[in-house]
Coordinates of C-alpha atoms and ligand atoms in Angstrom, one line a residue:
M226 CA 61.7 -95.9 -15.5
S227 CA 61.9 -94.1 -18.7
M228 CA 58.0 -94.9 -19.3
T229 CA 57.5 -92.9 -16.1
T230 CA 59.7 -90.4 -16.8
R231 CA 58.4 -90.2 -20.3
R232 CA 55.0 -90.0 -18.6
K233 CA 56.1 -87.9 -16.1
Y234 CA 57.4 -85.4 -19.0
R235 CA 54.4 -85.9 -20.7
L236 CA 52.2 -85.0 -17.9
N237 CA 54.9 -82.2 -17.1
K238 CA 54.5 -80.8 -20.6
K239 CA 50.7 -81.2 -20.2
G240 CA 51.4 -79.7 -16.9
K241 CA 53.2 -76.5 -18.5
V242 CA 50.7 -76.0 -21.6
A243 CA 47.7 -75.5 -18.6
L244 CA 50.1 -73.5 -16.4
I245 CA 50.6 -71.2 -19.4
F246 CA 46.9 -71.4 -20.5
L247 CA 46.7 -70.7 -16.6
V248 CA 48.9 -67.7 -16.8
I249 CA 48.1 -66.4 -20.3
M250 CA 44.0 -66.1 -18.5
L251 CA 45.2 -64.5 -15.6
I252 CA 47.1 -61.4 -17.5
I253 CA 44.0 -61.4 -19.9
L254 CA 41.7 -61.5 -16.7
T255 CA 44.2 -58.6 -15.0
Y256 CA 44.1 -56.9 -18.4
F257 CA 40.3 -56.7 -18.1
T258 CA 40.0 -56.1 -14.3
W259 CA 43.0 -53.3 -14.6
A260 CA 40.6 -51.9 -18.0
L261 CA 37.0 -51.8 -15.8
V262 CA 38.7 -50.4 -12.6
S263 CA 40.5 -47.5 -15.0
N264 CA 37.1 -46.6 -16.9
K265 CA 35.3 -46.2 -13.8
K266 CA 37.9 -43.8 -11.9
V267 CA 37.9 -42.3 -15.8
E268 CA 33.9 -42.1 -15.7
A269 CA 33.9 -40.9 -12.1
V270 CA 36.8 -37.9 -13.3
N271 CA 34.4 -36.8 -15.6
S272 CA 31.3 -36.9 -14.1
N273 CA 32.9 -35.0 -11.3
L274 CA 34.5 -32.5 -13.6
L275 CA 31.2 -32.2 -15.3
K276 CA 29.7 -31.6 -12.0
T277 CA 31.5 -28.0 -11.3
N278 CA 30.8 -27.4 -14.9
S279 CA 26.9 -27.6 -14.0
T280 CA 26.3 -26.6 -17.4
N281 CA 25.8 -30.7 -18.3
Y282 CA 24.7 -33.2 -16.1
E283 CA 23.6 -35.5 -19.0
K284 CA 26.3 -38.5 -18.8
P285 CA 28.3 -38.6 -21.5
S286 CA 28.4 -41.6 -23.4
K287 CA 31.7 -43.9 -23.6
E288 CA 33.3 -42.8 -26.1
L289 CA 33.1 -39.6 -25.3
V290 CA 34.8 -40.1 -22.5
D291 CA 37.7 -42.1 -23.9
K292 CA 38.3 -39.2 -26.2
S293 CA 40.5 -37.2 -24.1
I294 CA 38.0 -35.8 -21.2
P295 CA 39.9 -33.1 -20.0
E296 CA 39.5 -31.4 -23.4
K297 CA 36.0 -32.3 -23.9
S298 CA 34.9 -30.3 -20.4
D299 CA 37.4 -27.5 -21.5
K300 CA 35.4 -27.0 -24.4
T301 CA 31.9 -27.3 -22.5
S302 CA 33.0 -25.2 -20.3
E303 CA 34.6 -22.6 -23.5
I304 CA 30.9 -23.1 -25.1
A305 CA 28.8 -23.0 -22.1
L306 CA 30.0 -19.9 -20.7
P307 CA 29.6 -17.5 -23.7
N308 CA 26.0 -19.2 -24.1
E309 CA 25.2 -18.6 -20.3
E310 CA 26.5 -14.5 -21.0
K311 CA 24.5 -14.7 -24.3
V312 CA 21.2 -16.4 -22.4
T313 CA 21.4 -13.9 -19.6
S314 CA 22.1 -10.7 -21.7
T315 CA 19.2 -11.5 -23.6
I316 CA 17.1 -12.3 -20.4
E317 CA 18.1 -8.8 -19.1
E318 CA 17.6 -7.0 -22.6
S319 CA 13.8 -8.7 -22.8
E320 CA 13.8 -7.5 -19.0
S321 CA 14.6 -4.4 -19.6
K322 CA 11.9 -3.8 -22.8
E323 CA 9.2 -5.0 -21.3
A324 CA 9.8 -2.5 -18.2
E325 CA 9.8 0.0 -21.0
M326 CA 6.6 -1.2 -23.0
P327 CA 4.0 0.0 -20.7
M328 CA 6.0 3.7 -20.9
E329 CA 5.6 3.7 -24.4
T330 CA 2.0 2.6 -25.0
G331 CA -0.2 2.1 -21.8
K332 CA 0.0 4.8 -19.1
I333 CA -1.2 8.6 -20.3
V334 CA -2.7 10.9 -18.5
Y335 CA -5.1 13.6 -20.3
L336 CA -4.3 17.2 -18.4
T337 CA -7.2 19.6 -18.6
F338 CA -7.2 23.2 -17.5
D339 CA -10.6 24.8 -16.6
D340 CA -11.6 28.3 -16.3
G341 CA -8.6 30.2 -18.4
P342 CA -6.5 31.6 -19.5
H343 CA -4.9 33.3 -16.3
P344 CA -2.5 36.0 -17.3
I345 CA 0.2 35.1 -14.7
A346 CA -0.9 31.2 -14.1
S347 CA -1.3 30.3 -17.8
K348 CA 2.0 31.2 -19.2
E349 CA 3.7 29.8 -15.9
I350 CA 1.7 26.4 -17.0
L351 CA 3.0 26.4 -20.5
N352 CA 6.4 26.3 -20.0
L353 CA 5.7 23.5 -17.5
L354 CA 4.0 21.3 -20.1
D355 CA 7.3 22.4 -22.5
Q356 CA 9.5 21.3 -19.7
Y357 CA 8.0 18.2 -19.3
E358 CA 7.1 17.6 -23.5
A359 CA 3.6 17.6 -21.8
K360 CA 0.2 18.4 -24.2
A361 CA -2.8 19.2 -22.2
T362 CA -6.5 20.6 -23.0
F363 CA -7.7 24.1 -21.7
F364 CA -11.2 24.1 -21.4
M365 CA -11.8 28.4 -21.2
L366 CA -14.3 30.7 -20.2
E367 CA -15.3 33.5 -23.1
P368 CA -14.0 36.3 -20.8
N369 CA -11.0 35.5 -19.7
M370 CA -9.8 34.3 -23.5
K371 CA -11.0 37.7 -24.5
R372 CA -8.6 39.6 -21.6
N373 CA -5.4 37.2 -22.7
K374 CA -5.9 36.8 -26.4
E375 CA -1.9 36.1 -26.7
V376 CA -1.8 33.1 -24.7
V377 CA -4.4 31.2 -26.6
K378 CA -2.4 31.7 -29.8
N379 CA 0.1 30.6 -27.6
M380 CA -1.3 27.2 -26.8
K381 CA -2.5 26.7 -30.4
E382 CA 1.2 27.3 -31.5
K383 CA 2.1 24.9 -28.9
G384 CA 0.0 22.0 -29.9
H385 CA -2.6 22.1 -26.9
T386 CA -6.5 21.4 -27.4
L387 CA -8.8 24.5 -27.3
G388 CA -12.0 23.6 -25.6
V389 CA -15.0 25.8 -23.9
H390 CA -16.3 26.0 -20.6
G391 CA -18.7 28.6 -21.5
V392 CA -19.1 32.9 -20.2
T393 CA -20.3 33.7 -16.9
H394 CA -19.3 30.1 -14.8
D395 CA -22.9 31.2 -13.2
V396 CA -25.1 27.9 -12.3
S397 CA -28.0 30.4 -12.3
K398 CA -27.3 31.3 -15.6
V399 CA -25.4 29.3 -17.6
Y400 CA -28.3 26.4 -16.4
K401 CA -31.2 28.8 -16.4
S402 CA -32.3 26.8 -19.5
P403 CA -30.9 24.2 -22.2
E404 CA -30.7 27.8 -24.6
N405 CA -28.4 29.4 -22.3
F406 CA -26.4 26.9 -21.4
V407 CA -25.7 26.3 -25.7
N408 CA -25.6 30.1 -25.9
E409 CA -22.8 30.4 -23.7
M410 CA -21.0 27.7 -25.1
N411 CA -21.2 29.3 -28.6
H412 CA -20.2 32.4 -27.4
A413 CA -17.0 30.7 -26.3
I414 CA -16.8 28.6 -29.5
D415 CA -16.9 31.6 -32.0
S416 CA -14.3 33.4 -29.7
I417 CA -12.0 30.8 -29.7
H418 CA -12.4 30.8 -33.4
E419 CA -11.8 34.7 -34.1
I420 CA -8.5 34.4 -32.1
S421 CA -7.4 31.5 -32.8
G422 CA -9.0 30.0 -35.9
I423 CA -9.5 26.6 -34.3
D424 CA -13.0 24.9 -34.6
T425 CA -14.0 23.3 -31.6
H426 CA -16.7 21.3 -30.6
L427 CA -15.2 20.2 -27.1
V428 CA -16.9 21.6 -24.3
R429 CA -16.7 21.3 -20.4
A430 CA -19.9 21.7 -18.6
P431 CA -19.0 24.2 -15.7
Y432 CA -18.8 22.1 -12.6
G433 CA -19.3 19.2 -14.6
S434 CA -22.3 17.0 -16.5
K435 CA -23.7 16.2 -13.0
P436 CA -26.3 17.1 -11.7
Y437 CA -27.2 20.3 -14.4
I438 CA -26.9 18.2 -17.8
T439 CA -30.6 16.7 -18.1
S440 CA -31.8 15.1 -20.6
K441 CA -32.9 17.9 -22.1
F442 CA -29.5 20.1 -21.9
K443 CA -27.8 16.6 -23.5
E444 CA -30.7 16.6 -26.6
A445 CA -29.8 20.7 -27.4
S446 CA -25.7 19.8 -26.3
D447 CA -26.0 17.2 -29.2
N448 CA -28.1 19.3 -31.7
D449 CA -25.4 21.7 -31.9
N450 CA -22.5 18.7 -31.9
F451 CA -21.0 19.1 -28.5
I452 CA -18.4 16.9 -27.4
L453 CA -19.0 17.1 -23.5
W454 CA -15.9 15.7 -21.7
D455 CA -16.3 15.2 -17.6
W456 CA -13.0 14.2 -15.4
N457 CA -12.3 10.5 -13.5
V458 CA -9.4 12.5 -11.3
D459 CA -11.1 15.4 -9.3
S460 CA -7.5 17.3 -8.4
R461 CA -9.1 19.5 -5.7
D462 CA -6.7 22.4 -6.6
W463 CA -9.1 24.7 -6.1
Q464 CA -9.3 23.6 -2.6
L465 CA -6.2 21.7 -1.8
T466 CA -4.0 25.3 -2.3
N467 CA -1.1 24.5 -0.5
G468 CA 0.0 22.0 -3.3
D469 CA -1.8 18.6 -1.6
F470 CA -3.8 18.4 -4.9
V471 CA -0.2 16.8 -6.4
E472 CA -0.7 14.1 -3.9
N473 CA -4.4 14.2 -4.1
T474 CA -4.4 13.4 -8.2
I475 CA -1.7 10.8 -8.1
T476 CA -3.3 8.6 -5.3
Q477 CA -6.3 8.8 -7.9
V478 CA -4.3 8.6 -11.0
N479 CA -2.8 5.1 -9.4
Q480 CA -6.3 3.5 -9.1
L481 CA -7.1 4.1 -12.3
V482 CA -3.9 2.6 -14.4
G483 CA -5.0 -0.1 -16.7
K484 CA -8.3 1.8 -16.6
E485 CA -8.1 4.2 -18.9
P486 CA -8.3 7.3 -20.6
I487 CA -7.4 8.9 -17.3
V488 CA -8.8 12.6 -17.2
I489 CA -7.6 15.0 -14.5
L490 CA -9.4 18.3 -14.1
L491 CA -7.0 20.8 -13.2
H492 CA -7.6 24.7 -13.4
E493 CA -6.1 27.9 -14.6
K494 CA -4.7 29.1 -11.3
E495 CA -1.5 30.9 -9.5
T496 CA -1.9 28.2 -6.2
T497 CA -2.0 25.4 -8.9
S498 CA 0.9 26.7 -11.5
A499 CA 3.0 26.9 -8.2
H500 CA 2.6 23.0 -7.7
L501 CA 2.5 21.6 -11.0
E502 CA 5.8 20.8 -11.9
E503 CA 5.8 18.2 -8.8
L504 CA 2.9 16.4 -10.7
L505 CA 4.9 16.6 -14.0
Q506 CA 7.9 15.3 -12.3
Y507 CA 5.9 12.7 -10.8
L508 CA 3.8 11.5 -14.0
T509 CA 6.9 11.8 -15.8
S510 CA 9.2 9.5 -13.7
N511 CA 7.0 7.0 -13.4
G512 CA 6.4 6.5 -17.4
F513 CA 3.4 8.4 -17.8
K514 CA 3.1 10.3 -21.0
M515 CA 0.5 13.6 -20.5
R516 CA -1.1 13.9 -24.2
E517 CA -4.1 16.3 -25.3
I518 CA -7.7 15.5 -26.0
H519 CA -8.8 14.7 -29.4
E520 CA -12.0 14.8 -30.9
S521 CA -12.1 11.7 -32.3
M522 CA -11.7 10.2 -28.9
I523 CA -14.6 8.4 -27.0
P524 CA -15.3 11.1 -23.8
V525 CA -14.8 10.6 -20.3
Q526 CA -18.7 11.6 -18.9
F527 CA -20.3 11.4 -15.4
K528 CA -22.5 8.7 -15.9
Ligands
ZN154 ZN1 -15.0 25.9 -14.2

């Protein structure tokens, strides 16, 4: 009996050990299971937080997750938001700078006024050019310069460019021979010098260089170092006197953006000065600068 009880006791002891071992194993297993489940919950919570933050979709390492998640997400949102603001503000800045860039460099037009000076129109034109901080070039006729010397002086003082357009503006006279052409231009050049002290070589042939300036005319012109300037925008202000020349000019100017220089033909006429402000307003608000021609520039000439 005693043997059996002892054996039983021994067995019971072994069984107890096994039981204890089993319980310990169960506890360990439960602990690991719990740890695993809670870890996954943490991960899930964390990834949700990150998704709502929408700043960083990169899965954080477990080390980062174990170290207080809310703090981490707070930090990322704190850091991310100012960064985002900074990024967007720099994008806005660079966009506005890009938008300003063409205003500063690219879009330049050269306003040229022929046939003046005119006792009324010239003053109005000069005042408008001042108002819009615009510079222009005037190709003038000798008789008109002699009648309006103060205007010529005023043009010089205001920083505009002075050039010549001849004496008669009569095709049968100015283009009678190369000598006639050169003589008319030189008379006008001398007048500008007498009135303003300026020595100019800038010449606009009446009605443009085509078809009148043939090779013989060109040769004579070159001998006297004339710089012939035609135009690539014909406002037709002499014809569209009701102000329609403004729209006509704007259409052509926009077709030439990127193919500068843009040289606009206008005239010192009252019907032009009456509507000139519309053109200056459009050009200014669309980022064009209005500059005067310089003798160092490559002239625009009809081909
Ligand atoms: Zn003319």
